[in-house]
CSV table of C-alpha atoms in Angstrom, one decimal:
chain,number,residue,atom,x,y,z
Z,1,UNK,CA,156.1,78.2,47.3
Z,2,UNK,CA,158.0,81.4,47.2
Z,3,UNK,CA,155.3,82.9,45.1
Z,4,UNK,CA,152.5,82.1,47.3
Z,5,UNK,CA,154.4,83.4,50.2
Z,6,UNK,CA,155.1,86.7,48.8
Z,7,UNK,CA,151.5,86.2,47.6
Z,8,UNK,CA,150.0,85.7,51.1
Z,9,UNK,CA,152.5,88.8,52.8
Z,10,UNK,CA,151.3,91.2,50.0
Z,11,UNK,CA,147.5,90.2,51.1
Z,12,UNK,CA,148.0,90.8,54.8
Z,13,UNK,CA,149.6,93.6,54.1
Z,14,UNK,CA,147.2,95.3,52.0
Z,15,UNK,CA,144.7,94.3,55.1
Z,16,UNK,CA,146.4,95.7,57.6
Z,17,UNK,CA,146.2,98.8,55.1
Z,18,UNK,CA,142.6,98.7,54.5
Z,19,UNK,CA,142.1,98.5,58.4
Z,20,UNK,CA,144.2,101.5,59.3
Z,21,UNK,CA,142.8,103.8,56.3
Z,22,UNK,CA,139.4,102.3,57.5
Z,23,UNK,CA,140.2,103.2,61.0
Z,24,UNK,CA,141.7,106.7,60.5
Z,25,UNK,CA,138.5,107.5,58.0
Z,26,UNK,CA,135.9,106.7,60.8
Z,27,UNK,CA,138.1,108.8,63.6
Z,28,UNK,CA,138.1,111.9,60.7
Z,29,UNK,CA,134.7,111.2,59.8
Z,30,UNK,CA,134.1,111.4,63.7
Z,31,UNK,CA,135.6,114.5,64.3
Z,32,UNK,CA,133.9,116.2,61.1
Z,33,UNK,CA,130.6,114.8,61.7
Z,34,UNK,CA,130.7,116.0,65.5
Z,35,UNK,CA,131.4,119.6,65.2
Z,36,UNK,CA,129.2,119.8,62.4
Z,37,UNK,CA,126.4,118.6,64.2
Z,38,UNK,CA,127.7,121.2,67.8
Z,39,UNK,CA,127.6,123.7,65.7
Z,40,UNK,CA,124.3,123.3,64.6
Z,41,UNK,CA,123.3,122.7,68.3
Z,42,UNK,CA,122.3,118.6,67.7
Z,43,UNK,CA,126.0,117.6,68.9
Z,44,UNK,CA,124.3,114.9,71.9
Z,45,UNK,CA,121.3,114.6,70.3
Z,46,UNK,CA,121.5,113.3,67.1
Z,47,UNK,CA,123.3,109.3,66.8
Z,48,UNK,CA,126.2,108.5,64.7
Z,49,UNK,CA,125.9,106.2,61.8
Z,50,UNK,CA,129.3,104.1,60.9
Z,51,UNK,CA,128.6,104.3,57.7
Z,52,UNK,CA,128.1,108.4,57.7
Z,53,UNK,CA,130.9,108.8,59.5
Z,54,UNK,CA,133.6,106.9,57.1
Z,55,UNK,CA,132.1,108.6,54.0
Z,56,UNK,CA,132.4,112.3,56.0
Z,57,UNK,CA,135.9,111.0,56.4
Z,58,UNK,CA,136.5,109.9,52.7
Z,59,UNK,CA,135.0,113.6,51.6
Z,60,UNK,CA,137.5,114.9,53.7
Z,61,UNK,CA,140.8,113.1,52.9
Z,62,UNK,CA,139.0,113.9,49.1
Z,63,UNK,CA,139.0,117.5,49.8
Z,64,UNK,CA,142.2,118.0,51.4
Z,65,UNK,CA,143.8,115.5,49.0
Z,66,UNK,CA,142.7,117.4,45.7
Z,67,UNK,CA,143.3,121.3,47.1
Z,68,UNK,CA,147.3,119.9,48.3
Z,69,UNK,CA,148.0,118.4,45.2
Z,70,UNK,CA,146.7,121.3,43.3
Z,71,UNK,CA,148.5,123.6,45.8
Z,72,UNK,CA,151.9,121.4,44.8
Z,73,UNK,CA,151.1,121.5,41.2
Z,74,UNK,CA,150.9,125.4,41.1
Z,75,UNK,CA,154.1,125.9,42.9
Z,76,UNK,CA,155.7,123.1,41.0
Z,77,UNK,CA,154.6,125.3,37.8
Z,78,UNK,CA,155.8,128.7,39.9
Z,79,UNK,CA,159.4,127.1,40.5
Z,80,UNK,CA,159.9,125.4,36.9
Z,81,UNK,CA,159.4,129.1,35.4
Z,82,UNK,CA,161.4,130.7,38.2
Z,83,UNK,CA,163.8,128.5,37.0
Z,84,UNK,CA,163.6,128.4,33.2
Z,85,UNK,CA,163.7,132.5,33.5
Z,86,UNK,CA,166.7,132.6,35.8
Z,87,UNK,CA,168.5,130.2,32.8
Z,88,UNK,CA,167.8,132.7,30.5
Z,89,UNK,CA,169.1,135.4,32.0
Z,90,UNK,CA,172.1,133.9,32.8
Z,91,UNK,CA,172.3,133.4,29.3
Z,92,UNK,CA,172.8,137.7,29.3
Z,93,UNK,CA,176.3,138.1,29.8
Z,94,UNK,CA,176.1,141.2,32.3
Z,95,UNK,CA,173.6,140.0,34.0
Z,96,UNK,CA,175.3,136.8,34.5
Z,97,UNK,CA,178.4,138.3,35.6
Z,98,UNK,CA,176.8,140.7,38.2
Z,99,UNK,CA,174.5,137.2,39.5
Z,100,UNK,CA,178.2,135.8,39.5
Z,101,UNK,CA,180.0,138.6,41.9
Z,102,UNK,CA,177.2,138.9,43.8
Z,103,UNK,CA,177.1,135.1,44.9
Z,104,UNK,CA,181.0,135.2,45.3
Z,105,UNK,CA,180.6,138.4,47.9
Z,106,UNK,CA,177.8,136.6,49.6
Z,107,UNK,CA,180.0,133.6,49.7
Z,108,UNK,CA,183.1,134.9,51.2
Z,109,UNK,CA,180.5,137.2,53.9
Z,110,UNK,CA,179.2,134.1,54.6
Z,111,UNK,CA,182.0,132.3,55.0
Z,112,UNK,CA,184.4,135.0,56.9
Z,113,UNK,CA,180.5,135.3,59.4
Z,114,UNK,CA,181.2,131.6,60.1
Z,115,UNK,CA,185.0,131.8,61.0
Z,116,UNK,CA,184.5,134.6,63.6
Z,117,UNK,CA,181.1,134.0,64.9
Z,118,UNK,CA,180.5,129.7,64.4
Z,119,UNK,CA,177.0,129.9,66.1
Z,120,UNK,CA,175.3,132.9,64.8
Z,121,UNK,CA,174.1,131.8,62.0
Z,122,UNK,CA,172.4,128.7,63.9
Z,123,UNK,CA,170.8,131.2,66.3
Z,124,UNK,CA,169.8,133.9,63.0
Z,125,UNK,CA,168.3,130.7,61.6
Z,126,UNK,CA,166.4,129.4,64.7
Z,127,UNK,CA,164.8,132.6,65.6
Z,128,UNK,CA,163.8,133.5,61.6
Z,129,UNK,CA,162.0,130.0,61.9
Z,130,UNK,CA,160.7,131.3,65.6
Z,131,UNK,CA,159.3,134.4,64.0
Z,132,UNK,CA,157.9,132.7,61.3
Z,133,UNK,CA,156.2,130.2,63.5
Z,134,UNK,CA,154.5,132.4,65.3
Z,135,UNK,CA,153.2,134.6,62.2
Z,136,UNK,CA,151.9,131.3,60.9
Z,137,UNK,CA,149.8,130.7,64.6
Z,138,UNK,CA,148.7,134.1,64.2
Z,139,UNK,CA,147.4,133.6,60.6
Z,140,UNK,CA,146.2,129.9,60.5
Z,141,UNK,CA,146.1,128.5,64.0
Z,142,UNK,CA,144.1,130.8,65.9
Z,143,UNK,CA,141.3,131.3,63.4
Z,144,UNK,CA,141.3,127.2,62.9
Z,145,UNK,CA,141.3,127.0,66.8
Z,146,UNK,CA,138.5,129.6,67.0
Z,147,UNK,CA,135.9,127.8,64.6
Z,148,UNK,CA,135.3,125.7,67.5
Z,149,UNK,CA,133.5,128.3,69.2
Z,150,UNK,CA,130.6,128.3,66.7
Z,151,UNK,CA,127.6,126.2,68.2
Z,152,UNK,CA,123.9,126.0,68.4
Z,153,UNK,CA,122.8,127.8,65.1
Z,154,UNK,CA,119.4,126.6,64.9
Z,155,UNK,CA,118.5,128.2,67.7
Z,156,UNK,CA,119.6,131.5,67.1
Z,157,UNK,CA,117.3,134.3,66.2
Z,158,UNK,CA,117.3,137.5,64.4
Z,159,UNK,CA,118.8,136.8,62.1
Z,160,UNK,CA,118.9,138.7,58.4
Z,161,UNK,CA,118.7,137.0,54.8
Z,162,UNK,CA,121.6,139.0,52.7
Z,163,UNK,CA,122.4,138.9,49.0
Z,164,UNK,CA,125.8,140.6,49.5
Z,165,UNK,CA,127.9,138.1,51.9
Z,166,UNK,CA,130.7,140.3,51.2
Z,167,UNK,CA,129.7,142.8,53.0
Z,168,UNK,CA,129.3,140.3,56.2
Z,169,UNK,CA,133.4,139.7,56.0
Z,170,UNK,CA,135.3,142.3,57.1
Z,171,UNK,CA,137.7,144.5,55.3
Z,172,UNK,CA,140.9,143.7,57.8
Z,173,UNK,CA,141.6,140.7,59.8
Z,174,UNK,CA,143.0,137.7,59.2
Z,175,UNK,CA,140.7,134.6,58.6
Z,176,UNK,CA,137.0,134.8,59.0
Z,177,UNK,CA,136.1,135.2,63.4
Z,178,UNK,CA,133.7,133.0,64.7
Z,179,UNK,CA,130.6,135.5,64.8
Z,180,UNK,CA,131.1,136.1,61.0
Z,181,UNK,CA,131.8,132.5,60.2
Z,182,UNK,CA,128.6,131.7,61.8
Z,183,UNK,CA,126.6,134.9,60.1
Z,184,UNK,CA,127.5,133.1,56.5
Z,185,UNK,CA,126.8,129.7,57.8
Z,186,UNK,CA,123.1,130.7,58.4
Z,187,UNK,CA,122.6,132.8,55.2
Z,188,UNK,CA,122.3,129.3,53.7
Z,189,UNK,CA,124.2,127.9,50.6
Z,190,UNK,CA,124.2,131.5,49.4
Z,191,UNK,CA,128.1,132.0,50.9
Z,192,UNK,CA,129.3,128.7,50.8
Z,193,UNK,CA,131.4,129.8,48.2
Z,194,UNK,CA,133.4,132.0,51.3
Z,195,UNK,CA,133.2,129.3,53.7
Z,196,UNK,CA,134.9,127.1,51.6
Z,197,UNK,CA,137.7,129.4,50.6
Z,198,UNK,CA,138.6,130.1,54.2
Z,199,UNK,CA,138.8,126.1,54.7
Z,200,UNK,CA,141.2,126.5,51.5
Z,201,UNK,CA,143.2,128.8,53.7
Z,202,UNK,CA,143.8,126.9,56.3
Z,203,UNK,CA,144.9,123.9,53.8
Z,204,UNK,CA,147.4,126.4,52.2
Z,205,UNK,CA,148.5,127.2,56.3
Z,206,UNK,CA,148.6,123.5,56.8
Z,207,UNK,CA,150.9,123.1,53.2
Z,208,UNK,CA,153.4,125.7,54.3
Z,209,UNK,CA,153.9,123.8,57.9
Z,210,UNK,CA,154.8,120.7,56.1
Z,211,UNK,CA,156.8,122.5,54.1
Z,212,UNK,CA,158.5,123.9,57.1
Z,213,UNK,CA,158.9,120.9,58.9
Z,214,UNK,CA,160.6,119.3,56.1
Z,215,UNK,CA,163.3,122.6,56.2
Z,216,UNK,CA,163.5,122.0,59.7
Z,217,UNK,CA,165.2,118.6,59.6
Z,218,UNK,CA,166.9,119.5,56.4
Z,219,UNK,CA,168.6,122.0,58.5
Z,220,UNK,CA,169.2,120.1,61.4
Z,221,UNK,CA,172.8,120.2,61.9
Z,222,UNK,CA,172.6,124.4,61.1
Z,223,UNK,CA,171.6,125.0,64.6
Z,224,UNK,CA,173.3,124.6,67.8
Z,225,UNK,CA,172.9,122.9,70.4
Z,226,UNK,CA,171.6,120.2,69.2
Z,227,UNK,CA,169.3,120.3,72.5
Z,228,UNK,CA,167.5,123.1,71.6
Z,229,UNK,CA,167.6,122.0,67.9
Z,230,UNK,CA,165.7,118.5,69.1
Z,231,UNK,CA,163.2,120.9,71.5
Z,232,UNK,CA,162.5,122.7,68.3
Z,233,UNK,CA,161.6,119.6,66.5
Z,234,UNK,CA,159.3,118.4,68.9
Z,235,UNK,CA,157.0,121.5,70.0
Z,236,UNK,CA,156.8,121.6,65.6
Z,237,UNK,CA,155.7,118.2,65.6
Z,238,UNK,CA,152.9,118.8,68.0
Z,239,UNK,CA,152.1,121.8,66.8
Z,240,UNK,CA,151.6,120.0,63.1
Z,241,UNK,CA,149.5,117.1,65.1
Z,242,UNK,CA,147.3,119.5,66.7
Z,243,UNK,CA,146.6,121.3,63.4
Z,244,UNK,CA,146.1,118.2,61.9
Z,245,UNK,CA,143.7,117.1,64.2
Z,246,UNK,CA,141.8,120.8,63.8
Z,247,UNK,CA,140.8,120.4,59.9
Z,248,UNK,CA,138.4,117.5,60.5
Z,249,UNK,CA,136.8,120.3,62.7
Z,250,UNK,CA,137.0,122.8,60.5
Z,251,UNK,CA,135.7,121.2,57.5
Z,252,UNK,CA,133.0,119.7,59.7
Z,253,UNK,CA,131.7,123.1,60.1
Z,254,UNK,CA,132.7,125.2,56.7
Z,255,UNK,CA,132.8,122.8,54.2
Z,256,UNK,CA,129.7,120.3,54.9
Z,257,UNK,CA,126.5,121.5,53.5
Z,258,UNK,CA,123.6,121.7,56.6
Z,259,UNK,CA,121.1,119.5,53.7
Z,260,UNK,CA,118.5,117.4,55.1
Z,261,UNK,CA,115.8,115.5,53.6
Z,262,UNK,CA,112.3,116.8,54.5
Z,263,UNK,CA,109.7,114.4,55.6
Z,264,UNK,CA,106.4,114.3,56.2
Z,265,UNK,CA,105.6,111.9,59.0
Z,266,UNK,CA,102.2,110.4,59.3
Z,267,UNK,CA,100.7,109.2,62.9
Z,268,UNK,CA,98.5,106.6,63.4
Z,269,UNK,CA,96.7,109.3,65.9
Z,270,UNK,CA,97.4,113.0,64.8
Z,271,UNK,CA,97.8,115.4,62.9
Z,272,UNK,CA,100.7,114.8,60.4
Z,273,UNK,CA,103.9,117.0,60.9
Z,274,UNK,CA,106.7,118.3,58.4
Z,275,UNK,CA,110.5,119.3,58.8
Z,276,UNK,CA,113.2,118.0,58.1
Z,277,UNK,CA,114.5,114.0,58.7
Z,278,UNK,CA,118.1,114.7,61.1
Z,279,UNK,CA,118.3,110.6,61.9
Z,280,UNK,CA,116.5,107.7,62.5
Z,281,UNK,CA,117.3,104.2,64.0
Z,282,UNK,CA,114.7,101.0,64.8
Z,283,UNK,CA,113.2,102.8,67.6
Z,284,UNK,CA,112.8,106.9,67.1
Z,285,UNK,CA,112.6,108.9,64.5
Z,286,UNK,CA,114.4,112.5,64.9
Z,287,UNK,CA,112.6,116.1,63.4
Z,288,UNK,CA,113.5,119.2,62.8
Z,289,UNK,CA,110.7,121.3,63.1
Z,290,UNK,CA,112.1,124.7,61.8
Z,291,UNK,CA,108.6,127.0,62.7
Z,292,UNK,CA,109.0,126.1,66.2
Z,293,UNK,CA,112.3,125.4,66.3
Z,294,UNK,CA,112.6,122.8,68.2
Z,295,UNK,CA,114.4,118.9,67.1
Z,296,UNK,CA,111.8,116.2,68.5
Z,297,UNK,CA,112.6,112.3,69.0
Z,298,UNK,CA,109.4,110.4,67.3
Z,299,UNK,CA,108.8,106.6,68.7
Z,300,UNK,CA,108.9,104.8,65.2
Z,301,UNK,CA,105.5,102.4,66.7
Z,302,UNK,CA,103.5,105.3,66.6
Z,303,UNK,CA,104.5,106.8,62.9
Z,304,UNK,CA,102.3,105.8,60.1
Z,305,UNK,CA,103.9,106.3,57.6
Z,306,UNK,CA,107.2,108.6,56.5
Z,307,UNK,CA,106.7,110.4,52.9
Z,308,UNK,CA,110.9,111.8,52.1
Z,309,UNK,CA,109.8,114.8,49.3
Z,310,UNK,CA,113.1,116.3,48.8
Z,311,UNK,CA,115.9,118.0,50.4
Z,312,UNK,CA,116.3,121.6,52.0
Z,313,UNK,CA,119.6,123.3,53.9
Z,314,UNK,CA,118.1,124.0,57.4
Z,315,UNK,CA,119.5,127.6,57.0
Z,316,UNK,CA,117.3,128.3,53.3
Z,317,UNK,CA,115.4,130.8,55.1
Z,318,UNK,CA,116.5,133.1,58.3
Z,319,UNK,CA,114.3,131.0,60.0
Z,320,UNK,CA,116.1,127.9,58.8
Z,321,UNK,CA,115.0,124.5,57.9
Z,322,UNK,CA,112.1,123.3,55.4
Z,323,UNK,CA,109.2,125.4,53.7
């Protein structure tokens, strides 16, 4: 009887945690699938499949998932060296007794700092982690914040095919701005290559806040008062939420490829049309038609026939969409 009761927890259990990865998938798949579609200009036009939008979510928690753990890997690898070479120089017996009087002067300043002054170094700690903060705003959270500016693609014109995306990324800045984020977005697949390291740097951005939120309640008890120490806490926390809630965004937008399968639609009166398929449901059928430019709904009664020959990223040409 024990058995089948530890048997029946562990299977409600692993429900509940199918439900809630389900759950969190579809709201990630949401967020991803939505700006990619805004910034192609379809955002309240084109309909949301469940199914779509939990395997969007399942790329990203894929994506994020493998670029982390390689992240941790490689600084894993960095330490374990740092490490290994600091042994073996402390092997070298000047070397080891400079490292040794050096950590016994830093130890007594350290210690004769805390006797006269007991709350500077709370206040030298809180405001390194301050300054820090807001570097880490300046070179992660703004650009993330500012890919949400980039919308209706499609139906921009004048715009120039380019072999060289290098030379549409400027030489200074920090993170790619919106109008240059957009200008590789519609050079096709050709710069996805950029596109996807800038999503890579925000994931490194989003590595280094965990990492700093983990510091921050290790050194909890460091700062003084414990008010402003809690205050701290809490604007990180949210800070870390509303980044976490950005990446969907972002890789919605750098990281998902704009490929659509192009049809050729037959009428049962008409001439037959070609573009590419954005969605379809039981009623309406929904076309990109990239030589006028224009995305038009299709009532499924009056389509003959729909022939799928192949797939083409809507931004192949400067014109965008199929051949």
């Amino acid at each position: 009887m024990e058995l089948l009761q530890r048997l029946k927890e562990s299977i409600a259990w692993l429900g509940g945690a199918l439900a809630a990865l389900t759950a969190i998938c579809y709201a990630t798949g949401y967020y991803a699938f939505h700006a990619h579609l805004t910034m192609l200009g379809l955002g309240r036009v084109v309909d949301f499949k469940h199914e779509d939008m939990l395997l969007e979510g399942a790329r990203f928690f894929f994506a994020v998932t493998a670029h982390l753990l390689q992240m941790v890997l490689a600084l894993g690898a960095a330490g374990v060296s740092v490490l290994v070479l600091v042994a073996l120089l402390g092997e070298i017996g000047p070397l080891a007794r400079g490292a040794r009087r050096v950590g016994e002067w830093l130890s007594a300043k350290r210690t004769e700092l805390g006797a006269a002054r007991p709350a500077l170094k709370g206040t030298l700690l809180l405001t390194a982690v301050v300054i820090l903060l807001i570097a880490h705003t300046d070179r992660f959270f703004y650009p993330l914040l500012a890919l949400g500016r980039i919308d209706s693609l499609l139906f921009r014109t004048g715009v120039q095919a380019t072999d060289d995306c290098r030379a549409l990324i400027p030489l200074t800045g920090t993170g790619l701005p919106p109008a240059v984020a957009a200008s590789l977005l519609m050079q096709g697949e050709r710069c996805s290559v950029f596109l996807l390291a800038e999503f890579r740097r925000l994931l490194d951005g989003y590595l280094v806040l965990l990492i700093a939120i983990s510091l921050a309640f290790s050194f909890n008890a460091a700062i003084k008062p414990q008010l402003l120490a809690r205050a701290f806490r809490l604007v990180l926390a949210v800070y870390a939420m509303v980044y976490t809630l950005l990446l969907p965004v972002a890789f919605g937008i750098l990281v998902r490829a704009a490929v659509y399968p192009v049809a050729s639609l037959a009428f049962k009166e008409g001439p037959a049309v070609r573009g590419n398929l954005m969605t379809r449901n039981d009623k309406n059928l929904l076309l990109w038609l990239p030589a006028e430019r224009k995305a038009i709904w299709y009532p499924g009664e009056t389509v003959l026939t729909v022939q799928v020959i192949g797939q083409a990223n809507l931004f192949l040409r400067p014109e965008g969409g199929a051949k």
